[in-house]
Short mmCIF file of C-alpha atoms and ligand atoms in Angstrom, two decimals:
data_model
loop_
_atom_site.label_atom_id
_atom_site.label_comp_id
_atom_site.label_asym_id
_atom_site.label_seq_id
_atom_site.Cartn_x
_atom_site.Cartn_y
_atom_site.Cartn_z
CA UNK N 101 -4.20 23.30 36.50
CA UNK N 102 -3.41 24.26 39.86
CA UNK N 103 -6.74 22.70 41.75
CA UNK N 104 -5.68 19.51 40.78
CA UNK N 105 -3.07 16.97 41.98
CA UNK N 106 0.09 15.85 40.75
CA UNK N 107 0.52 12.17 40.05
CA UNK N 108 3.42 10.10 39.43
CA UNK N 109 3.92 8.28 36.30
CA UNK N 110 4.53 4.77 37.89
CA UNK N 111 0.56 5.34 39.23
CA UNK N 112 -0.44 6.17 35.36
CA UNK N 113 1.15 2.97 34.53
CA UNK N 114 -0.95 0.85 36.88
CA UNK N 115 -4.21 2.09 34.96
CA UNK N 116 -4.32 0.78 31.27
CA UNK N 117 -7.62 -1.55 31.59
CA UNK N 118 -11.50 -1.71 32.58
CA UNK N 119 -10.75 -2.74 36.06
CA UNK N 120 -8.15 -0.02 37.38
CA UNK N 121 -9.91 2.24 35.06
CA UNK N 122 -7.79 3.97 31.76
CA UNK N 123 -5.13 6.73 32.03
CA UNK N 124 -3.00 8.43 30.26
CA UNK N 125 -1.37 11.62 29.88
CA UNK N 126 -0.63 14.44 26.65
CA UNK N 127 2.17 17.33 27.79
CA UNK N 128 1.75 17.58 31.57
CA UNK N 129 -1.97 16.52 31.95
CA UNK N 130 -3.34 13.34 32.93
CA UNK N 131 -6.51 12.12 31.89
CA UNK N 132 -9.01 9.53 32.91
CA UNK N 133 -10.39 8.05 29.51
CA UNK N 134 -11.83 5.10 31.00
CA UNK N 135 -15.76 6.14 29.96
CA UNK N 136 -14.50 7.68 27.05
CA UNK N 137 -12.76 4.76 25.21
CA UNK N 138 -16.35 3.14 24.31
CA UNK N 139 -17.51 6.35 22.25
CA UNK N 140 -14.14 7.23 21.31
CA UNK N 141 -14.33 8.12 17.42
CA UNK N 142 -11.18 6.37 16.60
CA UNK N 143 -12.53 3.04 18.21
CA UNK N 144 -9.96 0.86 20.22
CA UNK N 145 -6.74 2.44 18.92
CA UNK N 146 -6.99 4.88 22.06
CA UNK N 147 -5.83 1.78 24.22
CA UNK N 148 -2.42 1.68 22.47
CA UNK N 149 -1.56 4.51 24.94
CA UNK N 150 -3.29 3.13 27.85
CA UNK N 151 -1.40 3.98 30.95
CA UNK N 152 1.05 6.20 28.96
CA UNK N 153 1.48 9.27 27.02
CA UNK N 154 -0.53 9.80 23.92
CA UNK N 155 1.71 12.33 22.47
CA UNK N 156 4.01 10.19 20.17
CA UNK N 157 0.60 8.78 18.51
CA UNK N 158 -0.66 12.20 17.97
CA UNK N 159 2.46 12.72 15.75
CA UNK N 160 0.83 10.06 13.32
CA UNK N 161 -2.54 10.79 14.44
CA UNK N 162 -2.37 14.41 14.39
CA UNK N 163 -6.26 15.29 13.88
CA UNK N 164 -6.20 15.59 17.80
CA UNK N 165 -4.64 18.89 17.25
CA UNK N 166 -7.47 21.11 17.46
CA UNK N 167 -9.00 23.34 20.19
CA UNK N 168 -12.03 21.13 19.66
CA UNK N 169 -10.44 17.77 20.60
CA UNK N 170 -8.14 19.72 22.86
CA UNK N 171 -11.75 20.80 24.76
CA UNK N 172 -12.92 17.40 25.00
CA UNK N 173 -9.64 16.18 26.41
CA UNK N 174 -9.69 18.77 29.17
CA UNK N 175 -13.21 17.53 30.59
CA UNK N 176 -11.41 14.29 31.10
CA UNK N 177 -8.41 16.13 33.44
CA UNK N 178 -8.11 14.42 36.61
CA UNK N 179 -4.37 15.63 37.28
CA UNK N 180 -0.83 17.28 36.56
CA UNK N 181 1.95 14.75 35.84
CA UNK N 182 4.42 15.03 38.67
CA UNK N 183 7.18 17.70 37.73
CA UNK N 184 10.06 15.06 38.24
CA UNK N 185 8.40 12.69 35.73
CA UNK N 186 7.36 15.64 33.30
CA UNK N 187 10.99 16.46 32.98
CA UNK N 188 11.48 12.54 32.06
CA UNK N 189 9.26 12.20 29.40
CA UNK N 190 10.67 12.43 25.80
CA UNK N 191 9.00 15.02 23.49
CA UNK N 192 7.10 14.01 20.36
CA UNK N 193 9.52 12.08 18.46
CA UNK N 194 8.45 13.14 15.04
CA UNK N 195 7.82 9.15 14.16
CA UNK N 196 5.46 10.91 11.44
CA UNK N 197 7.81 12.56 9.25
CA UNK N 198 8.12 9.56 7.26
CA UNK N 199 4.50 8.86 6.97
CA UNK N 200 4.09 12.07 5.83
CA UNK N 201 6.54 12.12 3.05
CA UNK N 202 4.15 12.16 0.18
CA UNK N 203 2.05 14.94 0.98
CA UNK N 204 1.63 17.39 -2.01
CA UNK N 205 1.73 21.36 -2.22
CA UNK N 206 -1.92 22.63 -1.41
CA UNK N 207 -3.44 25.96 -2.26
CA UNK N 208 -2.95 28.56 0.23
CA UNK N 209 -6.72 29.79 -0.35
CA UNK N 210 -7.92 26.38 1.45
CA UNK N 211 -9.12 26.60 5.01
CA UNK N 212 -7.19 23.65 6.84
CA UNK N 213 -8.91 22.23 9.84
CA UNK N 214 -6.16 19.80 10.17
CA UNK N 215 -2.78 19.78 8.72
CA UNK N 216 -1.83 16.31 8.93
CA UNK N 217 -3.48 14.37 7.78
CA UNK N 218 -4.70 16.85 5.37
CA UNK N 219 -8.16 18.08 6.13
CA UNK N 220 -9.29 21.69 4.29
CA UNK N 221 -12.28 23.32 2.53
CA UNK N 222 -12.46 26.60 0.61
CA UNK N 223 -14.09 29.45 1.85
CA UNK N 224 -17.75 28.73 0.62
CA UNK N 225 -18.31 32.43 -1.22
CA UNK N 226 -15.83 30.92 -3.54
CA UNK N 227 -17.52 27.73 -4.02
CA UNK N 228 -20.59 29.29 -5.78
CA UNK N 229 -18.63 30.96 -8.61
CA UNK N 230 -18.17 28.12 -10.76
CA UNK N 231 -20.74 25.39 -11.73
CA UNK N 232 -17.41 22.98 -12.24
CA UNK N 233 -15.59 23.52 -8.99
CA UNK N 234 -12.08 23.98 -9.85
CA UNK N 235 -9.58 21.28 -8.48
CA UNK N 236 -7.57 23.55 -6.20
CA UNK N 237 -10.89 24.69 -4.99
CA UNK N 238 -12.50 21.25 -4.39
CA UNK N 239 -12.27 20.12 -0.80
CA UNK N 240 -9.82 17.44 0.87
CA UNK N 241 -11.01 15.06 3.20
CA UNK N 242 -7.91 12.44 4.33
CA UNK N 243 -8.15 9.97 6.88
CA UNK N 244 -4.81 8.90 6.85
CA UNK N 245 -1.32 10.05 5.02
CA UNK N 246 -1.17 10.57 1.44
CA UNK N 247 0.40 7.11 0.25
CA UNK N 248 3.16 6.48 -2.25
CA UNK N 249 1.85 6.05 -5.56
CA UNK N 250 -0.18 2.98 -6.46
CA UNK N 251 0.80 1.24 -9.31
CA UNK N 252 -2.24 -1.09 -10.38
CA UNK N 253 -6.00 -2.21 -9.17
CA UNK N 254 -6.45 -5.81 -8.94
CA UNK N 255 -10.08 -7.19 -8.74
CA UNK N 256 -10.71 -10.55 -6.37
CA UNK N 257 -13.18 -12.31 -4.45
CA UNK N 258 -16.66 -14.27 -4.86
CA UNK N 259 -17.27 -15.08 -8.21
CA UNK N 260 -14.16 -13.81 -9.98
CA UNK N 261 -13.10 -15.98 -12.61
CA UNK N 262 -10.81 -13.95 -13.88
CA UNK N 263 -8.57 -12.10 -11.82
CA UNK N 264 -7.75 -8.67 -12.70
CA UNK N 265 -4.59 -6.55 -11.85
CA UNK N 266 -4.53 -3.57 -14.34
CA UNK N 267 -3.04 -0.10 -14.31
CA UNK N 268 -4.58 2.93 -15.58
CA UNK N 269 -3.37 2.72 -19.05
CA UNK N 270 -4.85 -1.07 -19.49
CA UNK N 271 -8.32 0.38 -17.90
CA UNK N 272 -8.04 3.01 -20.58
CA UNK N 273 -7.88 0.54 -23.68
CA UNK N 274 -9.72 -2.47 -21.98
CA UNK N 275 -13.02 -0.39 -21.22
CA UNK N 276 -14.99 2.22 -22.44
CA UNK N 277 -14.16 5.96 -21.09
CA UNK N 278 -17.29 7.65 -19.86
CA UNK N 279 -17.30 11.24 -18.10
CA UNK N 280 -19.83 11.92 -15.34
CA UNK N 281 -20.48 15.27 -13.81
CA UNK N 282 -21.30 14.67 -9.80
CA UNK N 283 -21.13 16.33 -6.66
CA UNK N 284 -19.48 14.94 -3.82
CA UNK N 285 -20.24 15.80 0.10
CA UNK N 286 -18.47 14.69 2.81
CA UNK N 287 -20.95 13.05 5.49
CA UNK N 288 -19.49 15.44 7.86
CA UNK N 289 -20.38 18.90 5.97
CA UNK N 290 -21.90 21.68 8.14
CA UNK N 291 -20.67 19.79 11.31
CA UNK N 292 -19.78 23.18 12.66
CA UNK N 293 -23.12 24.17 12.98
CA UNK N 294 -24.46 20.92 14.71
CA UNK N 295 -21.58 21.09 17.21
CA UNK N 296 -22.87 25.19 17.95
CA UNK N 297 -26.13 23.31 18.75
CA UNK N 298 -24.87 21.03 20.81
CA UNK N 299 -21.76 19.29 20.82
CA UNK N 300 -20.37 16.27 18.56
CA UNK N 301 -17.74 14.31 17.89
CA UNK N 302 -15.66 14.97 14.56
CA UNK N 303 -13.70 17.61 12.38
CA UNK N 304 -14.99 20.98 12.44
CA UNK N 305 -16.16 21.51 8.85
CA UNK N 306 -18.04 24.49 7.72
CA UNK N 307 -20.57 24.34 5.10
CA UNK N 308 -17.77 23.62 1.88
CA UNK N 309 -17.17 19.95 2.46
CA UNK N 310 -18.74 19.86 -1.23
CA UNK N 311 -17.68 20.32 -4.80
CA UNK N 312 -18.62 19.26 -8.50
CA UNK N 313 -16.65 17.96 -10.61
CA UNK N 314 -16.39 16.21 -13.63
CA UNK N 315 -14.66 12.83 -13.30
CA UNK N 316 -13.50 10.40 -16.36
CA UNK N 317 -12.87 6.85 -15.78
CA UNK N 318 -14.41 3.15 -16.88
CA UNK N 319 -17.55 2.02 -15.27
CA UNK N 320 -17.17 -0.37 -12.30
CA UNK N 321 -20.10 -2.30 -13.75
CA UNK N 322 -17.94 -3.22 -16.86
CA UNK N 323 -15.02 -4.25 -15.01
CA UNK N 324 -16.67 -6.51 -12.68
CA UNK N 325 -18.75 -7.99 -15.42
CA UNK N 326 -15.05 -8.58 -17.15
CA UNK N 327 -13.82 -10.28 -13.98
CA UNK N 328 -16.77 -12.56 -13.98
CA UNK N 329 -18.85 -11.15 -10.78
CA UNK N 330 -22.39 -11.95 -11.25
CA UNK N 331 -25.32 -10.66 -9.32
CA UNK N 332 -26.70 -12.63 -7.07
CA UNK N 333 -23.43 -13.93 -6.15
CA UNK N 334 -22.67 -10.94 -3.80
CA UNK N 335 -24.10 -8.56 -1.63
CA UNK N 336 -21.24 -5.92 -1.38
CA UNK N 337 -18.49 -4.37 -3.27
CA UNK N 338 -15.11 -3.39 -1.17
CA UNK N 339 -13.14 -0.81 -1.94
CA UNK N 340 -9.48 -0.45 -0.55
CA UNK N 341 -7.01 2.58 -0.52
CA UNK N 342 -3.11 2.55 -0.78
CA UNK N 343 -3.38 4.46 2.40
CA UNK N 344 -2.93 3.19 5.94
CA UNK N 345 -2.90 3.74 9.16
CA UNK N 346 0.10 3.42 11.70
CA UNK N 347 -0.15 -0.04 12.04
CA UNK N 348 -0.64 -0.78 8.26
CA UNK N 349 -4.67 -1.12 8.17
CA UNK N 350 -5.48 0.20 5.12
CA UNK N 351 -8.55 2.70 4.20
CA UNK N 352 -11.39 0.66 2.77
CA UNK N 353 -15.38 1.15 2.31
CA UNK N 354 -17.70 -0.89 0.53
CA UNK N 355 -20.99 -0.07 -1.45
CA UNK N 356 -24.49 -2.60 -2.05
CA UNK N 357 -23.87 -4.89 -5.07
CA UNK N 358 -27.09 -3.81 -6.88
CA UNK N 359 -25.15 -0.34 -7.23
CA UNK N 360 -21.88 -1.28 -7.83
CA UNK N 361 -23.46 -3.49 -10.73
CA UNK N 362 -26.04 -1.56 -12.44
CA UNK N 363 -24.54 0.48 -15.20
CA UNK N 364 -27.33 3.42 -14.69
CA UNK N 365 -25.80 4.01 -11.42
CA UNK N 366 -22.52 5.41 -13.31
CA UNK N 367 -20.10 4.20 -10.48
CA UNK N 368 -16.70 4.81 -11.91
CA UNK N 369 -13.46 3.87 -11.44
CA UNK N 370 -12.04 7.27 -12.28
CA UNK N 371 -8.38 8.35 -13.50
CA UNK N 372 -9.38 12.03 -14.20
CA UNK N 373 -11.02 14.97 -12.64
CA UNK N 374 -11.83 17.95 -14.46
CA UNK N 375 -9.95 17.10 -17.57
CA UNK N 376 -6.89 16.48 -15.47
CA UNK N 377 -4.92 13.27 -14.22
CA UNK N 378 -6.23 12.99 -10.92
CA UNK N 379 -4.26 15.15 -8.56
CA UNK N 380 -2.59 13.42 -5.17
CA UNK N 381 -4.82 14.79 -2.76
CA UNK N 382 -7.96 13.67 -4.79
CA UNK N 383 -6.89 9.74 -5.08
CA UNK N 384 -4.29 9.55 -8.13
CA UNK N 385 -4.01 7.34 -9.95
CA UNK N 386 -7.16 6.27 -9.79
CA UNK N 387 -10.50 6.32 -7.22
CA UNK N 388 -14.11 5.02 -6.87
CA UNK N 389 -16.91 7.69 -7.88
CA UNK N 390 -20.16 6.52 -6.51
CA UNK N 391 -22.60 9.43 -7.79
CA UNK N 392 -24.97 10.20 -4.80
CA UNK N 393 -23.37 8.56 -1.84
CA UNK N 394 -21.20 10.28 0.49
CA UNK N 395 -17.89 10.92 0.05
CA UNK N 396 -16.66 8.26 2.71
CA UNK N 397 -17.32 5.25 0.03
CA UNK N 398 -15.45 6.94 -3.02
CA UNK N 399 -12.46 5.58 -2.03
CA UNK N 400 -8.94 7.25 -3.44
CA UNK N 401 -5.63 5.62 -4.36
CA UNK N 402 -8.06 2.68 -5.43
CA UNK N 403 -5.44 -0.61 -5.06
CA UNK N 404 -8.00 -3.52 -4.61
CA UNK N 405 -11.85 -4.00 -5.44
CA UNK N 406 -13.00 -7.29 -3.74
CA UNK N 407 -16.52 -8.74 -4.25
CA UNK N 408 -17.87 -9.92 -1.31
CA UNK N 409 -21.04 -11.22 0.91
CA UNK N 410 -20.21 -9.14 3.71
CA UNK N 411 -19.76 -5.31 4.05
CA UNK N 412 -15.90 -4.11 4.48
CA UNK N 413 -14.59 -4.73 8.06
CA UNK N 414 -12.83 -1.43 7.87
CA UNK N 415 -13.61 1.09 10.90
CA UNK N 416 -15.13 3.33 8.47
CA UNK N 417 -17.18 1.30 7.32
CA UNK N 418 -18.83 -0.66 10.53
CA UNK N 419 -18.17 2.06 13.36
CA UNK N 420 -17.64 5.25 11.60
CA UNK N 421 -20.24 7.11 9.07
CA UNK N 422 -23.11 6.22 11.05
CA UNK N 423 -26.19 8.01 12.39
CA UNK N 424 -25.66 7.55 16.08
CA UNK N 425 -28.65 8.85 17.91
CA UNK N 426 -28.64 10.20 21.46
CA UNK N 427 -30.22 7.48 22.78
CA UNK N 428 -27.11 5.03 21.48
CA UNK N 429 -24.93 3.24 24.74
CA UNK N 430 -21.63 2.99 23.23
CA UNK N 431 -20.63 0.66 26.31
CA UNK N 432 -23.34 -1.55 25.65
CA UNK N 433 -25.17 -1.41 22.31
CA UNK N 434 -23.17 -2.79 18.90
CA UNK N 435 -22.22 -0.19 16.53
CA UNK N 436 -21.88 -2.33 13.91
CA UNK N 437 -25.44 -3.23 14.05
CA UNK N 438 -26.30 0.19 12.93
CA UNK N 439 -27.14 0.76 9.14
CA UNK N 440 -23.87 2.38 7.57
CA UNK N 441 -24.86 5.50 5.68
CA UNK N 442 -24.89 5.44 1.58
CA UNK N 443 -26.98 8.15 -0.15
CA UNK N 444 -27.18 11.94 1.08
CA UNK N 445 -30.33 13.54 1.80
CA UNK N 446 -31.40 17.05 0.48
CA UNK N 447 -29.23 19.60 1.13
CA UNK N 448 -28.76 23.33 0.55
CA UNK N 449 -26.58 26.05 2.16
CA UNK N 450 -26.26 29.75 1.15
CA UNK N 451 -22.66 31.12 0.42
CA UNK N 452 -22.89 34.35 -0.45
CA UNK N 453 -23.54 36.74 1.47
CA UNK N 454 -21.09 34.89 4.13
CA UNK N 455 -22.22 34.42 7.52
CA UNK N 456 -21.18 37.41 9.75
CA UNK N 457 -20.72 39.65 7.11
CA UNK N 458 -21.60 43.41 6.24
CA UNK N 459 -24.08 44.11 3.54
CA UNK N 460 -23.26 47.28 1.26
CA UNK N 461 -24.51 50.85 2.90
CA UNK N 462 -26.17 51.71 -0.02
CA UNK N 463 -28.27 48.74 -1.49
CA UNK N 464 -31.62 47.68 -1.06
CA UNK N 465 -31.63 44.44 -1.45
CA UNK N 466 -29.35 41.67 -1.09
CA UNK N 467 -28.14 38.86 -3.54
CA UNK N 468 -28.40 35.37 -2.14
CA UNK N 469 -26.23 32.70 -4.08
CA UNK N 470 -25.65 29.14 -2.68
CA UNK N 471 -25.66 25.43 -3.74
CA UNK N 472 -28.13 22.72 -3.41
CA UNK N 473 -27.95 18.84 -4.25
CA UNK N 474 -29.74 15.68 -3.26
CA UNK N 475 -28.32 11.86 -3.04
CA UNK N 476 -29.23 9.05 -4.93
CA UNK N 477 -29.59 10.92 -8.12
CA UNK N 478 -32.69 12.84 -7.02
CA UNK N 479 -32.92 16.38 -8.79
CA UNK N 480 -33.40 19.82 -6.97
CA UNK N 481 -36.91 21.13 -7.72
CA UNK N 482 -36.68 24.23 -6.32
CA UNK N 483 -34.79 26.19 -3.41
CA UNK N 484 -36.85 29.40 -1.90
CA UNK N 485 -35.12 31.61 0.23
CA UNK N 486 -36.64 33.76 3.50
CA UNK N 487 -35.17 37.06 4.62
CA UNK N 488 -38.11 37.59 7.45
CA UNK N 489 -37.63 34.38 9.52
CA UNK N 490 -39.40 31.94 7.28
CA UNK N 491 -42.76 33.46 7.14
CA UNK N 492 -42.71 34.36 3.23
CA UNK N 493 -40.18 32.32 1.21
CA UNK N 494 -39.17 33.46 -2.75
CA UNK N 495 -37.89 30.83 -5.23
CA UNK N 496 -34.51 31.34 -6.07
CA UNK N 497 -33.12 31.02 -10.14
CA UNK N 498 -31.43 27.62 -10.59
CA UNK N 499 -28.62 26.52 -12.81
CA UNK N 500 -28.41 22.72 -12.98
CA UNK N 501 -27.75 20.21 -15.93
CA UNK N 502 -29.98 18.05 -17.50
CA UNK N 503 -28.90 14.82 -16.57
CA UNK N 504 -32.16 12.42 -16.94
CA UNK N 505 -34.44 11.25 -14.35
CA UNK N 506 -32.64 9.09 -11.50
CA UNK N 507 -29.48 10.13 -12.73
CA UNK N 508 -29.27 13.87 -11.51
CA UNK N 509 -25.67 13.43 -9.86
CA UNK N 510 -24.36 17.36 -10.50
CA UNK N 511 -25.56 19.72 -7.76
CA UNK N 512 -27.68 22.84 -8.49
CA UNK N 513 -26.75 26.32 -8.07
CA UNK N 514 -29.02 28.76 -6.93
CA UNK N 515 -29.38 32.85 -6.73
CA UNK N 516 -32.02 35.24 -5.75
CA UNK N 517 -32.06 38.83 -5.04
CA UNK N 518 -34.24 39.84 -2.36
CA UNK N 519 -35.41 43.30 -0.72
CA UNK N 520 -34.06 44.52 2.57
CA UNK N 521 -36.87 44.49 5.09
CA UNK N 522 -36.55 48.10 6.16
CA UNK N 523 -37.20 47.44 9.89
CA UNK N 524 -33.42 45.62 9.55
CA UNK N 525 -31.46 48.69 8.91
CA UNK N 526 -28.59 49.11 11.29
CA UNK N 527 -29.55 45.68 12.89
CA UNK N 528 -28.94 41.87 11.79
CA UNK N 529 -30.75 39.91 8.92
CA UNK N 530 -31.30 36.28 8.67
CA UNK N 531 -31.34 34.66 5.45
CA UNK N 532 -32.47 31.07 5.36
CA UNK N 533 -32.33 28.83 2.34
CA UNK N 534 -34.27 25.52 1.55
CA UNK N 535 -34.51 22.95 -1.12
CA UNK N 536 -36.79 20.27 -2.49
CA UNK N 537 -35.77 17.46 -4.54
CA UNK N 538 -37.61 15.65 -6.93
CA UNK N 539 -38.63 12.95 -4.30
CA UNK N 540 -40.74 15.84 -2.83
CA UNK N 541 -37.90 15.76 -0.09
CA UNK N 542 -37.35 18.66 1.72
CA UNK N 543 -34.60 20.08 4.81
CA UNK N 544 -35.24 19.35 8.33
CA UNK N 545 -36.62 23.07 9.88
CA UNK N 546 -33.95 22.48 12.86
CA UNK N 547 -31.00 20.73 13.88
CA UNK N 548 -32.62 19.13 17.20
CA UNK N 549 -34.79 16.86 15.16
CA UNK N 550 -31.50 15.43 13.10
CA UNK N 551 -29.00 16.04 15.76
CA UNK N 552 -26.43 13.03 15.87
CA UNK N 553 -23.45 12.00 18.17
CA UNK N 554 -21.17 12.63 15.02
CA UNK N 555 -22.42 15.34 13.98
CA UNK N 556 -23.23 13.63 9.89
CA UNK N 557 -25.82 14.50 7.59
CA UNK N 558 -26.12 17.77 8.86
CA UNK N 559 -29.00 19.05 6.02
CA UNK N 560 -31.35 21.19 8.33
CA UNK N 561 -32.25 24.44 6.92
CA UNK N 562 -29.13 26.60 6.42
CA UNK N 563 -28.94 30.53 8.12
CA UNK N 564 -26.58 33.15 7.65
CA UNK N 565 -26.88 36.15 10.00
CA UNK N 566 -25.34 39.19 8.51
CA UNK N 567 -25.10 43.13 9.63
CA UNK N 568 -27.42 45.25 7.71
CA UNK N 569 -25.95 49.08 7.56
CA UNK N 570 -28.01 52.04 8.76
C1 LIG R 1839 -9.96 10.27 16.05
C2 LIG R 1839 -10.44 12.04 20.73
C3 LIG R 1839 -6.61 9.37 21.56
C4 LIG R 1839 -6.58 7.44 17.25
C5 LIG R 1839 -10.62 10.92 17.34
C6 LIG R 1839 -11.30 12.10 17.35
C7 LIG R 1839 -11.44 12.95 18.51
C8 LIG R 1839 -10.66 11.93 19.48
C9 LIG R 1839 -12.66 13.63 19.33
C10 LIG R 1839 -12.58 12.66 16.25
C11 LIG R 1839 -11.33 13.51 15.57
C12 LIG R 1839 -12.37 14.36 14.32
O1 LIG R 1839 -12.79 13.60 13.13
O2 LIG R 1839 -12.02 15.27 14.14
C13 LIG R 1839 -9.17 11.48 21.19
C14 LIG R 1839 -8.79 11.75 22.75
C15 LIG R 1839 -8.20 10.75 22.96
C16 LIG R 1839 -7.36 10.25 22.15
C17 LIG R 1839 -9.56 12.61 23.74
C18 LIG R 1839 -7.65 10.97 24.70
C19 LIG R 1839 -6.64 10.13 24.88
C20 LIG R 1839 -6.42 8.66 20.81
C21 LIG R 1839 -5.10 7.36 20.29
C22 LIG R 1839 -5.30 7.32 19.36
C23 LIG R 1839 -6.27 7.60 18.73
C24 LIG R 1839 -4.09 7.39 21.75
C25 LIG R 1839 -4.28 6.51 18.91
C26 LIG R 1839 -3.44 5.34 19.14
C27 LIG R 1839 -7.60 7.92 16.56
C28 LIG R 1839 -7.98 7.63 15.23
C29 LIG R 1839 -9.22 8.70 15.21
C30 LIG R 1839 -9.62 9.27 16.27
C31 LIG R 1839 -7.56 6.49 14.54
C32 LIG R 1839 -10.06 8.45 13.74
C33 LIG R 1839 -9.26 9.11 13.11
C34 LIG R 1839 -10.05 9.44 11.54
O3 LIG R 1839 -11.61 9.44 11.83
O4 LIG R 1839 -9.40 9.63 10.25
N1 LIG R 1839 -9.84 10.80 18.72
N2 LIG R 1839 -9.05 10.49 21.02
N3 LIG R 1839 -6.95 8.96 19.37
N4 LIG R 1839 -8.66 9.01 17.53
FE1 LIG R 1839 -8.55 9.76 19.03
N1 LIG R 1840 -10.33 7.20 0.21
C1 LIG R 1840 -9.21 6.90 0.79
N2 LIG R 1840 -8.23 6.00 0.34
N3 LIG R 1840 -8.70 7.33 2.11
C2 LIG R 1840 -9.55 8.58 2.75
O1 LIG R 1840 -9.22 8.92 3.73
N4 LIG R 1840 -11.52 9.95 2.77
C3 LIG R 1840 -13.24 9.75 2.35
C4 LIG R 1840 -12.65 9.32 0.70
N5 LIG R 1840 -12.46 8.45 0.37
C5 LIG R 1840 -10.52 8.79 1.96
C6 LIG R 1840 -11.13 8.02 0.90
C7 LIG R 1840 -13.94 10.65 2.55
S1 LIG R 1840 -14.54 10.65 3.97
C8 LIG R 1840 -14.38 11.93 1.53
S2 LIG R 1840 -15.76 12.61 2.15
C9 LIG R 1840 -13.83 11.67 0.23
O2 LIG R 1840 -12.63 10.85 -0.01
C10 LIG R 1840 -13.06 12.87 -0.12
O3 LIG R 1840 -12.27 13.10 -1.32
P1 LIG R 1840 -11.71 14.48 -2.01
O4 LIG R 1840 -10.53 14.58 -0.72
O5 LIG R 1840 -11.24 14.20 -3.00
O6 LIG R 1840 -12.57 15.69 -1.70
MO1 LIG R 1841 -16.21 12.15 4.43
#
């Protein structure tokens, strides 16, 4: 960037707090992040690099190595590191290789958003081929490196008069083992579309950060009852993962006690997915499954369960996974006061035809296939598809499995064959879908109504644009 001044390392080192402004470097760029610190999605961690280089930190927090983050960083650029200092900056030291020594092999078909920690989703066309998503196609959302094997789960906290420390094989002998089919969706699913509308911060997920699987395990309510935990004593149940950040802070999340203690909510300590022991990326040997909730509460590599009067103190519970409206001011408003997201609202998306694809030349109809789902155990009543900008809608055929009122945890697949309007020949066709759940909630028509700073819960009406040959 020739238009910007050269800045000496000594000057940068003098800018490490609010009084002087906070500067940092990445490669040979100098950035003023003073105003960005409060809204940084990774919270105050950014200050570890104040007055210095982020390169070494980003070895570990490699989620930053995406075009999306680089673009946001460039907006903060104020200069170039003076060539003499740049020559002396040690390259990144590779300190992360030890932290990432437990990463498993992954299916090459997955589209990778971040290699370290690993975040990937399948091509959405493949998602609708199976009602039960094959494990190798199931999206992976890791905030941190995959940990070394966790060997047991402990239960402690308020009201626990029988402390528990058990391995998976002990769980199997002590409690009833059940299998529950439920979809799991990341709260960031479809974020890329929201970002296209107006920039948001976070991984650029397409529409396949969702999957539907059979989970086998024991009921959390049984385990809590065994430990002596009773409703009324606690408000929340906290789950701690075996994965931790560069400073040793583990992944953690919590759910309301009323959900955790209710056997009808089917909250599981799961050790199998689709009839096989859990894969490493999905939380082996044991993870929490909270049907109808966003993925972030379903803690993988489960190590500790704590009965508590308050929500988890973790970054992911207190500062992330919250709907932050436009008007929220990061410097003055308190993010911990904002309600954490638990249940997912009603969602649907078209997987076939794929956005941007071309239809077959000799067809006069288009087959539209996709998924729909709603959180909180609400089922799907119907999915409609439109090929004329929403003027008329056609009901799709649904594939679903009956699970009982209020416990419709699995997703619903849909398909419909629609006639291609003749005036679309040789041009573009927009295909839209919208679902209605059993509480008669429907999807918002446009993104503007639900846009939020972190790009979460994007469930506005989905649209794909395809090319129609002559
Ligand atoms: C997350 C930007 C520096 C630690 C993020 C995200 C962005 C971002 C956009 C969201 C990423 C996503 O979810 O896709 C920046 C910028 C920086 C910076 C522009 C400028 C210098 C740092 C530093 C650290 C750090 C120095 C650590 C020492 C984190 C962490 C997260 C994060 C822990 C959360 C990751 C997660 O949700 O799993 N940052 N960051 N960041 N950042 Fe930074
Ligand atoms: N549990 C731990 N320990 N660490 C994590 O990073 N990610 C959460 C959740 N559980 C996470 C975790 C998020 S945000 C989601 S969407 C789901 O796991 C994804 O589960 P999957 O990777 O099995 O698809
Ligand atoms: Mo997530």
